[in-house]
XYZ file of C-alpha atoms in Angstrom:
653
model
C -59.967 96.114 78.368
C -58.740 97.785 75.148
C -55.618 99.935 74.980
C -54.586 102.758 72.633
C -52.007 101.756 70.042
C -48.570 102.987 71.187
C -47.907 104.536 67.802
C -51.143 106.557 67.998
C -50.207 107.840 71.444
C -46.831 108.957 70.167
C -48.378 110.704 67.185
C -50.894 112.494 69.475
C -48.134 113.593 71.815
C -46.085 114.869 68.898
C -49.047 116.797 67.477
C -49.797 118.421 70.830
C -46.189 119.383 71.210
C -46.175 120.997 67.801
C -49.380 122.875 68.686
C -47.710 124.362 71.766
C -48.916 121.758 74.258
C -46.722 121.399 77.282
C -47.718 118.406 79.382
C -48.308 114.664 79.303
C -51.282 112.448 78.318
C -51.734 108.807 79.207
C -55.160 107.615 78.031
C -56.654 104.192 77.705
C -60.221 103.515 76.624
C -62.199 102.777 79.793
C -59.136 103.349 82.009
C -58.075 106.286 84.144
C -56.475 109.174 82.275
C -53.631 111.383 83.461
C -53.870 114.975 82.196
C -51.356 117.787 82.317
C -52.373 120.159 79.515
C -51.210 123.750 79.095
C -52.571 125.825 76.209
C -53.501 122.688 74.255
C -55.608 122.847 71.125
C -59.309 122.361 71.913
C -59.901 120.003 68.992
C -57.014 117.774 70.185
C -58.568 117.690 73.655
C -61.909 116.581 72.128
C -60.043 113.771 70.370
C -58.475 112.659 73.685
C -61.939 112.613 75.342
C -63.344 110.640 72.419
C -60.605 108.039 72.702
C -60.890 107.782 76.505
C -64.726 107.632 76.712
C -65.491 105.836 73.471
C -67.852 108.653 72.367
C -68.322 109.937 68.838
C -68.205 113.690 68.304
C -68.956 115.908 65.317
C -67.284 119.317 65.648
C -68.816 122.492 64.349
C -66.406 124.541 62.182
C -66.639 127.298 64.806
C -65.029 125.077 67.440
C -61.675 126.766 68.034
C -59.535 127.624 71.032
C -57.044 126.379 73.581
C -57.451 124.596 76.861
C -55.411 124.202 80.055
C -56.257 121.277 82.345
C -54.185 120.461 85.426
C -55.138 117.154 87.044
C -52.457 115.783 89.386
C -54.480 112.572 89.946
C -55.705 110.150 87.254
C -59.306 110.753 86.082
C -61.941 108.130 85.317
C -63.929 108.260 82.084
C -66.944 109.907 83.841
C -64.733 112.484 85.585
C -62.943 113.206 82.308
C -66.308 113.774 80.611
C -67.305 116.247 83.329
C -64.033 118.110 82.781
C -64.801 118.045 79.054
C -68.230 119.638 79.545
C -66.685 122.296 81.809
C -64.047 123.164 79.208
C -66.763 123.491 76.538
C -68.820 125.770 78.742
C -65.816 128.016 79.389
C -65.364 128.304 75.597
C -69.089 129.044 75.035
C -69.638 125.598 73.490
C -72.046 122.766 74.272
C -72.811 119.138 73.344
C -76.020 118.045 71.589
C -76.444 114.317 72.078
C -78.062 112.460 69.182
C -77.669 108.833 70.118
C -74.475 107.376 68.651
C -73.066 110.717 67.481
C -72.894 113.897 69.595
C -72.414 117.355 68.159
C -70.094 120.007 69.608
C -71.532 123.403 68.605
C -71.458 127.001 69.893
C -74.129 127.809 72.436
C -75.726 130.519 70.293
C -76.680 127.972 67.610
C -77.547 125.069 69.927
C -81.195 126.140 70.107
C -81.475 125.565 66.344
C -80.261 121.963 66.508
C -82.494 118.954 66.944
C -81.893 116.368 69.657
C -82.421 112.658 69.892
C -81.546 109.879 67.464
C -81.633 110.793 63.777
C -84.326 109.119 61.674
C -82.500 108.126 58.473
C -85.764 107.857 56.542
C -86.585 111.535 57.290
C -83.210 113.191 57.237
C -83.822 115.534 54.303
C -85.117 119.118 53.973
C -88.918 119.361 53.797
C -91.908 121.684 54.261
C -94.691 120.856 56.713
C -98.006 122.443 57.789
C -98.592 122.807 61.553
C -102.113 123.613 62.789
C -102.673 125.817 65.866
C -106.141 125.466 67.443
C -106.230 127.138 70.901
C -103.556 129.756 71.554
C -103.017 132.917 69.475
C -100.882 132.256 66.408
C -98.686 135.301 67.115
C -97.689 133.937 70.517
C -96.580 130.614 68.985
C -94.526 132.365 66.277
C -92.886 134.560 68.932
C -91.820 131.475 70.886
C -90.531 129.187 68.085
C -88.871 131.682 65.729
C -85.699 132.091 67.916
C -85.348 128.277 67.912
C -85.066 127.935 64.119
C -81.825 128.002 62.133
C -81.140 130.774 59.646
C -81.966 128.620 56.635
C -85.380 127.607 57.970
C -88.480 129.386 56.628
C -91.516 130.003 58.878
C -94.709 131.436 57.345
C -97.809 132.023 59.525
C -101.331 131.928 58.026
C -103.445 133.853 60.601
C -106.900 133.318 59.088
C -106.440 129.549 58.825
C -104.440 129.401 62.109
C -101.668 127.489 60.285
C -97.876 127.551 60.273
C -95.792 126.631 57.203
C -92.304 125.475 58.248
C -89.505 124.537 55.828
C -86.495 122.927 57.572
C -84.760 119.663 58.176
C -87.157 116.903 59.073
C -85.481 116.400 62.467
C -85.940 120.066 63.394
C -89.532 120.101 62.140
C -90.372 117.198 64.444
C -88.870 119.118 67.362
C -90.903 122.241 66.546
C -94.107 120.200 66.111
C -93.688 118.691 69.577
C -93.111 122.146 71.042
C -96.190 123.626 69.336
C -98.279 120.720 70.600
C -97.203 121.554 74.178
C -98.041 125.230 73.714
C -101.352 124.696 71.903
C -103.301 123.644 75.010
C -106.831 124.945 75.713
C -107.087 127.496 78.510
C -109.094 126.221 81.447
C -108.857 129.124 83.927
C -111.657 128.461 86.453
C -114.210 131.063 87.373
C -114.523 131.811 91.098
C -117.270 133.687 92.919
C -116.029 135.722 95.915
C -119.013 136.754 98.042
C -118.915 139.890 100.213
C -120.981 140.317 103.386
C -120.333 143.887 104.463
C -118.512 145.760 101.706
C -120.114 146.752 98.399
C -118.861 144.596 95.510
C -118.792 147.533 93.068
C -116.627 149.577 95.432
C -114.244 146.654 95.921
C -113.990 146.250 92.126
C -112.995 149.908 91.837
C -110.192 149.298 94.329
C -108.993 146.239 92.364
C -109.008 148.113 89.051
C -107.200 151.087 90.593
C -104.438 148.796 91.870
C -103.893 147.293 88.388
C -103.351 143.743 89.617
C -105.484 141.999 86.943
C -103.176 140.659 84.198
C -104.023 140.441 80.503
C -106.315 137.552 79.748
C -107.940 137.576 83.208
C -111.208 139.289 84.073
C -112.981 140.525 87.225
C -116.649 141.560 87.196
C -119.467 142.172 89.707
C -122.605 140.135 90.325
C -124.945 142.695 91.927
C -127.616 140.141 92.833
C -125.296 138.202 95.151
C -122.936 141.147 95.949
C -119.957 139.093 94.783
C -116.849 139.391 92.632
C -116.663 137.059 89.605
C -112.988 136.261 88.909
C -111.606 134.464 85.854
C -107.875 133.902 85.985
C -105.086 131.779 87.330
C -104.815 130.548 90.891
C -102.349 133.263 91.938
C -104.745 136.029 90.895
C -107.731 134.409 92.578
C -105.779 133.921 95.805
C -104.640 137.550 95.779
C -108.220 138.779 95.249
C -109.546 136.515 98.036
C -107.092 138.025 100.533
C -107.834 141.569 99.385
C -111.611 141.030 99.542
C -111.420 139.554 103.064
C -109.529 142.610 104.315
C -111.929 145.048 102.679
C -115.024 143.083 103.699
C -114.963 144.128 107.361
C -117.910 145.615 109.171
C -117.016 149.098 110.323
C -119.448 149.123 113.208
C -118.890 145.560 114.410
C -119.167 145.874 118.182
C -117.984 143.062 120.450
C -118.224 142.610 124.209
C -115.595 141.459 126.634
C -115.287 141.209 130.425
C -111.990 141.545 132.309
C -111.697 140.732 136.006
C -109.072 142.944 137.604
C -106.547 141.781 140.152
C -105.073 144.977 141.575
C -106.455 148.108 139.916
C -109.705 149.795 140.887
C -112.316 149.146 138.209
C -113.951 152.598 138.310
C -110.650 154.467 138.143
C -109.193 152.239 135.415
C -112.362 152.477 133.297
C -112.152 156.263 133.228
C -108.438 156.246 132.300
C -108.754 153.704 129.469
C -111.910 155.303 128.083
C -110.234 158.694 127.822
C -107.288 157.066 126.024
C -109.345 155.368 123.296
C -112.040 157.954 122.631
C -111.483 160.481 119.861
C -112.322 164.165 120.133
C -114.278 164.389 116.857
C -115.762 160.939 116.145
C -117.567 160.082 112.931
C -121.353 160.492 113.173
C -122.031 156.844 112.293
C -118.955 155.360 113.967
C -119.353 153.106 117.002
C -117.779 154.308 120.234
C -116.215 152.199 122.944
C -118.041 151.898 126.272
C -116.448 150.650 129.479
C -118.580 149.963 132.560
C -117.041 149.185 135.945
C -118.679 146.681 138.287
C -117.464 147.609 141.796
C -118.839 144.476 143.445
C -116.638 142.078 141.453
C -114.039 144.693 140.399
C -114.657 143.829 136.757
C -114.592 145.882 133.563
C -117.388 145.297 131.023
C -116.195 146.462 127.597
C -118.295 147.115 124.486
C -116.090 148.331 121.646
C -115.523 148.006 117.886
C -113.653 144.856 117.012
C -110.620 146.733 115.736
C -110.281 148.610 119.056
C -110.878 145.725 121.450
C -107.339 144.335 121.264
C -105.792 147.706 122.136
C -108.214 148.217 125.032
C -107.509 144.762 126.492
C -103.747 145.319 126.160
C -103.962 148.643 128.003
C -106.062 147.108 130.799
C -103.625 144.233 131.340
C -100.669 146.642 131.328
C -102.249 148.915 133.952
C -103.586 146.055 136.097
C -100.246 145.235 137.652
C -99.385 144.568 141.260
C -98.804 147.989 142.841
C -95.561 148.692 144.634
C -95.681 149.664 148.296
C -93.567 152.161 150.202
C -92.624 152.153 153.868
C -92.054 155.761 154.884
C -90.005 156.167 158.046
C -89.579 159.568 159.689
C -87.348 160.726 162.530
C -88.211 163.891 164.464
C -85.524 164.877 166.943
C -85.897 167.895 169.210
C -83.718 168.883 172.153
C -83.902 172.136 174.125
C -81.887 173.494 177.075
C -83.009 176.502 179.136
C -80.623 178.052 181.694
C -81.456 180.774 184.235
C -79.379 182.427 186.987
C -79.705 185.572 189.111
C -78.155 187.300 192.128
C -79.654 190.285 193.928
C -79.628 192.028 197.349
C -82.549 194.129 198.672
C -82.907 196.056 201.996
C -84.883 198.962 203.341
C -86.344 200.756 206.387
C -89.877 200.044 207.578
C -91.904 202.858 209.198
C -95.485 202.394 210.243
C -95.720 199.105 208.371
C -94.409 200.604 205.159
C -91.028 200.569 203.437
C -89.866 204.167 203.361
C -86.364 203.754 201.855
C -83.690 201.284 200.772
C -82.642 199.220 197.699
C -85.268 197.208 195.826
C -85.086 195.342 192.448
C -87.860 193.868 190.299
C -86.335 190.850 188.506
C -88.210 188.182 186.514
C -89.279 185.277 188.726
C -88.421 187.101 192.009
C -90.688 188.936 194.511
C -89.734 192.471 195.524
C -88.882 193.505 199.072
C -92.042 195.602 199.382
C -94.308 192.705 198.501
C -92.575 190.445 201.014
C -92.801 193.024 203.829
C -96.435 193.732 203.045
C -97.248 190.028 203.091
C -95.457 189.525 206.410
C -97.136 192.467 208.088
C -100.514 191.243 206.841
C -101.380 188.456 209.258
C -104.005 186.997 206.910
C -101.484 186.231 204.106
C -98.572 184.831 206.121
C -99.193 181.369 204.761
C -98.523 182.482 201.172
C -95.301 184.390 201.864
C -92.363 182.970 199.819
C -89.072 184.436 198.701
C -88.901 182.137 195.642
C -86.625 179.225 194.819
C -82.866 179.190 195.173
C -80.698 180.446 197.994
C -82.351 183.077 200.221
C -81.016 185.019 203.230
C -83.409 187.477 204.830
C -83.904 189.247 208.134
C -85.586 192.154 209.880
C -84.827 194.197 213.088
C -87.298 196.363 215.046
C -90.814 196.170 216.404
C -93.936 195.116 214.613
C -94.386 198.398 212.732
C -90.887 199.903 212.520
C -87.466 198.456 211.683
C -84.973 197.484 209.013
C -85.433 194.470 206.624
C -82.945 192.845 204.174
C -83.052 190.054 201.505
C -80.254 188.317 199.536
C -81.279 185.802 196.774
C -79.304 183.685 194.339
C -80.311 180.869 191.935
C -78.939 178.896 188.915
C -81.315 176.477 187.118
C -81.155 174.319 183.961
C -84.162 172.794 182.186
C -83.493 170.323 179.354
C -85.945 168.472 177.115
C -85.278 165.688 174.579
C -87.972 164.457 172.200
C -87.443 161.684 169.664
C -90.371 160.561 167.478
C -90.027 157.859 164.810
C -93.361 157.517 163.017
C -93.557 155.124 160.079
C -96.367 154.220 157.710
C -96.841 151.796 154.802
C -98.828 152.832 151.748
C -99.384 151.933 148.096
C -97.826 153.779 145.217
C -99.603 157.107 144.543
C -101.938 156.580 147.507
C -102.173 159.137 150.313
C -101.457 157.866 153.827
C -101.696 159.575 157.194
C -100.718 158.654 160.721
C -101.874 160.648 163.764
C -100.508 160.108 167.269
C -102.009 162.898 169.372
C -104.284 163.967 172.186
C -107.673 165.381 171.321
C -107.578 168.529 173.466
C -110.672 170.753 173.970
C -110.219 174.496 173.434
C -112.823 177.070 174.482
C -113.836 179.099 171.443
C -116.692 181.141 172.963
C -119.049 181.570 175.939
C -122.465 183.032 176.617
C -124.335 183.850 179.797
C -127.545 185.758 180.566
C -127.882 187.802 183.795
C -131.287 187.643 185.419
C -132.687 189.201 188.600
C -129.835 187.821 190.670
C -126.118 188.320 190.276
C -125.702 184.680 189.162
C -125.795 184.192 185.358
C -128.658 182.215 183.879
C -128.013 179.345 181.432
C -124.298 179.878 180.952
C -122.612 177.776 178.259
C -119.329 177.592 176.382
C -118.458 176.497 172.851
C -115.545 174.051 172.673
C -113.488 172.919 169.696
C -111.377 169.782 169.963
C -108.036 169.701 168.186
C -105.342 167.054 167.860
C -102.187 167.948 169.729
C -99.338 165.569 168.972
C -97.779 164.117 165.833
C -99.319 163.989 162.327
C -97.611 162.580 159.228
C -99.333 162.782 155.822
C -97.472 161.482 152.770
C -98.277 160.635 149.130
C -95.430 158.684 147.450
C -94.809 158.144 143.743
C -92.354 155.400 142.797
C -90.376 156.000 139.611
C -88.864 153.415 137.274
C -85.320 153.948 138.655
C -86.490 153.202 142.257
C -86.506 156.847 143.253
C -89.503 158.022 145.264
C -91.193 161.386 144.870
C -93.120 162.305 148.020
C -95.569 165.044 148.890
C -95.189 165.440 152.671
C -97.188 167.294 155.312
C -95.822 166.814 158.806
C -96.763 168.504 162.068
C -95.645 168.154 165.668
C -97.525 170.103 168.357
C -97.428 170.028 172.174
C -98.917 171.780 175.193
C -96.677 174.359 176.885
C -98.518 174.454 180.245
C -98.760 178.222 179.856
C -101.871 180.338 179.458
C -102.314 183.297 177.165
C -103.423 186.694 178.451
C -106.691 186.348 176.537
C -107.269 182.950 178.126
C -106.640 179.429 176.908
C -103.567 177.227 176.938
C -100.652 177.954 174.618
C -99.545 175.146 172.254
C -96.198 174.795 170.467
C -96.464 173.747 166.804
C -93.783 172.697 164.300
C -95.109 171.897 160.816
C -93.520 171.108 157.471
C -94.975 170.872 153.940
C -92.675 169.930 151.078
C -92.132 167.727 147.998
C -88.892 165.738 147.801
C -87.228 163.136 145.579
C -85.109 160.470 147.255
C -83.754 157.071 146.204
C -85.016 153.875 147.767
C -83.395 153.289 151.158
C -81.637 156.665 151.321
C -82.129 159.192 154.107
C -82.998 162.803 153.392
C -83.330 165.726 155.793
C -86.571 167.600 155.324
C -85.876 170.473 157.697
C -83.902 171.605 160.688
C -83.668 174.324 163.303
C -80.775 175.444 165.473
C -81.870 178.141 167.894
C -79.506 179.834 170.367
C -80.937 182.671 172.486
C -79.746 184.541 175.549
C -80.895 187.499 177.587
C -79.900 189.417 180.686
C -81.636 191.875 183.055
C -79.361 194.146 185.146
C -80.566 196.677 187.743
C -78.360 198.836 189.999
C -78.136 202.037 192.024
C -76.030 204.584 190.078
C -72.741 205.551 191.586
C -72.703 203.572 194.791
C -73.126 200.237 192.952
C -69.601 200.688 191.517
C -67.952 200.822 194.926
C -65.755 197.857 195.755
C -67.102 195.219 198.127
C -70.202 197.124 199.254
C -71.223 197.949 195.685
C -72.637 194.461 195.241
C -75.374 195.287 197.751
C -76.712 197.946 195.411
C -77.142 195.898 192.175
C -79.103 192.861 190.927
C -78.803 190.760 187.746
C -80.521 187.783 186.072
C -79.315 185.889 182.951
C -81.174 183.448 180.613
C -79.541 181.100 178.048
C -81.724 179.010 175.698
C -80.669 176.507 173.007
C -82.884 174.348 170.779
C -82.123 171.780 168.053
C -84.858 170.393 165.758
C -84.205 167.873 162.937
C -86.748 166.183 160.665
C -85.448 163.281 158.522
C -87.176 160.749 156.307
C -86.341 157.422 154.613
C -88.542 155.618 152.041
C -88.187 151.888 151.490
C -89.754 150.369 148.381
C -91.489 146.999 148.832
C -92.139 145.251 145.507
C -93.174 141.727 146.466
C -94.295 139.524 149.348
C -90.765 138.363 150.149
C -89.527 141.932 150.674
C -92.604 142.766 152.761
C -92.114 139.707 154.976
C -88.420 140.399 155.531
C -89.116 144.045 156.366
C -91.916 143.124 158.764
C -89.650 140.693 160.605
C -86.964 143.345 160.904
C -89.368 145.885 162.407
C -90.924 143.268 164.707
C -87.467 142.427 166.094
C -86.876 146.129 166.800
C -90.247 146.341 168.553
C -89.365 143.294 170.634
C -86.026 144.808 171.666
C -87.669 148.137 172.513
C -90.374 146.503 174.641
C -87.697 144.590 176.553
C -85.743 147.785 177.169
C -88.649 149.829 178.574
C -90.443 147.210 180.646
C -90.041 147.613 184.434
C -87.779 145.253 186.354
C -89.530 142.515 188.309
C -87.821 142.359 191.739
C -89.796 139.305 192.834
C -91.673 141.164 195.597
C -95.354 141.819 195.872
C -96.950 143.218 193.833
C -95.350 141.406 190.955
C -94.515 143.198 187.723
C -96.119 141.506 184.719
C -94.183 140.901 181.543
C -95.618 142.945 178.674
C -93.115 142.445 175.880
C -94.085 141.896 172.267
C -94.874 138.163 171.783
C -92.466 137.488 168.935
C -89.558 135.055 168.710
C -87.999 136.681 165.644
C -89.247 134.124 163.113
C -92.999 133.449 163.287
C -94.946 136.593 162.408
C -98.241 134.984 163.477
C -97.230 134.897 167.153
C -98.452 138.434 168.004
C -101.883 137.426 166.688
C -101.950 134.009 168.335
C -100.737 135.252 171.733
C -104.304 135.790 172.933
C -105.877 138.441 175.105
C -106.595 136.477 178.303
C -104.343 136.888 181.330
C -101.906 134.029 181.888
C -103.109 133.594 185.481
C -106.692 133.199 184.323
C -105.548 130.710 181.723
C -103.667 128.657 184.319
C -106.608 128.642 186.757
C -108.914 127.694 183.902
C -111.852 129.646 185.216
C -114.778 129.161 182.862
C -115.835 130.575 180.582
C -112.576 131.542 178.908
C -112.691 132.891 175.365
C -110.503 131.150 172.843
C -107.378 132.757 171.495
C -107.569 134.677 168.260
C -106.627 132.582 165.241
C -105.693 133.876 161.814
C -104.817 132.210 158.525
C -101.523 130.374 158.596
C -101.540 130.134 162.394
């Protein structure tokens, strides 16, 4: 290892101090160097690097400046050289390596300098002729002129395709090598791009309008093969291949596809999708999509242009989703109370089998005194004589044709009715459902008879119309995205009143409701209600005397009616989206049916005749039990009388 002479180190330190350097330098050739330079002269720093790395440098006269390097740790020779290159770059300087001697020059003149070892035999200034064979001479001059120093002379000879260059021999060699690299023959391949559907001339017009063909490249048309002839680099040919493939598409290319549906109805879905893809004013020569539904396999057969097929298939798969179901539960509650009470006294004198005077009242639901006396005196109608229900005190004094008769009646009655109906029905989304629980009652709508020679009619007949009397629930639900349900509801409850109209025929009571509601899943909504409170009174009296105390009550009669009715109609939708929800809901309703059947079955007291058990065969877990329970009596099963039919079996049982 060689060391710097101590005297030289002292001289260097003294020079740097005089130049304004504040720091310390400890350098040994090939050893680590400690640097602490502040505003040191750049040339002095180059000298330090030369001593530490053993390199030879030639400094350009333009190399000037100061440098600050702070390195708290010692630097190796390679690290010091990297710092040196960084300092030069910050001062817009660079190093040109030429073997044993490197040059430090400004960057703006580095392009003019030659590189590599210097040939001593050719180190002078000379003029040389450089021949250019393939590329345009102007392009070569444009490239090499910025690389020549100011003293160099470059003269092009266009007709002879020659360059005359006067410069240092080292620079001329560098320029010759560069011209040799540039003067390469162009070998741009020619590619034929064939078109099947589009017209090559029309595609060429598109390419020319886009202006994507650079200078030196060419695109032409071969009409015989309907192809584009491209001469240019690989990037251009690739760009034209992609463009031609996109333009070379058959407009009327029709493809076929079959889609088997899982949930949607093929006929309905075909009409919806076809209306979505068809245009109102199609082109005369444009192909139109056709969708045919096969109801037997529930399949859609699609014939459509290739560019439309993907959209059609996407729409079909989006619409062919598992439909959501809705369980609609309704509660119809009706309760009515009818009260009636009356109190009346009637008496009169009978002369020659006729009432000739007294007090008589005609109240609803009560016979009058005259009708009672007439019925009693008529021996043929004695069996039908009745004073009505309630408390009755009556009497008569005299003979068969003359006398005095009296009647005192009083009654208080209450008639109450309670009706609770809970119909429920399951249906698909946007599908109408109806449940009817009613009696089909015949009503006479007309009659005809023809009178012949006798009084009896000939060929009599009546026209009868049957109508449902009971409960009817019709609902069409629509499930929204936020689990609210829009329902169109028609509900009717009718019943027989056991009363006949004056024109004939039985009177029916009817309560109907038609509405459209929006309710959230699982919530209860009231569709309608009625609270009816009615009362009436009939009072009859003899003026004047009826106001007397005590005896005045014998000269007046009164009846009072009080009626009240409450009717409520409520509804609750429950959305069922999958099999798990449907199974859980079915089990819940089956348990309620089991509990209800246990509550209403008659009690078996153990005496003859025995009461059979008719509850729902369900243990609360296995939903197949009601199907597997069978339809043969248990006694017949135990006696094993042949032939016995087997029990019903379903899947999963």
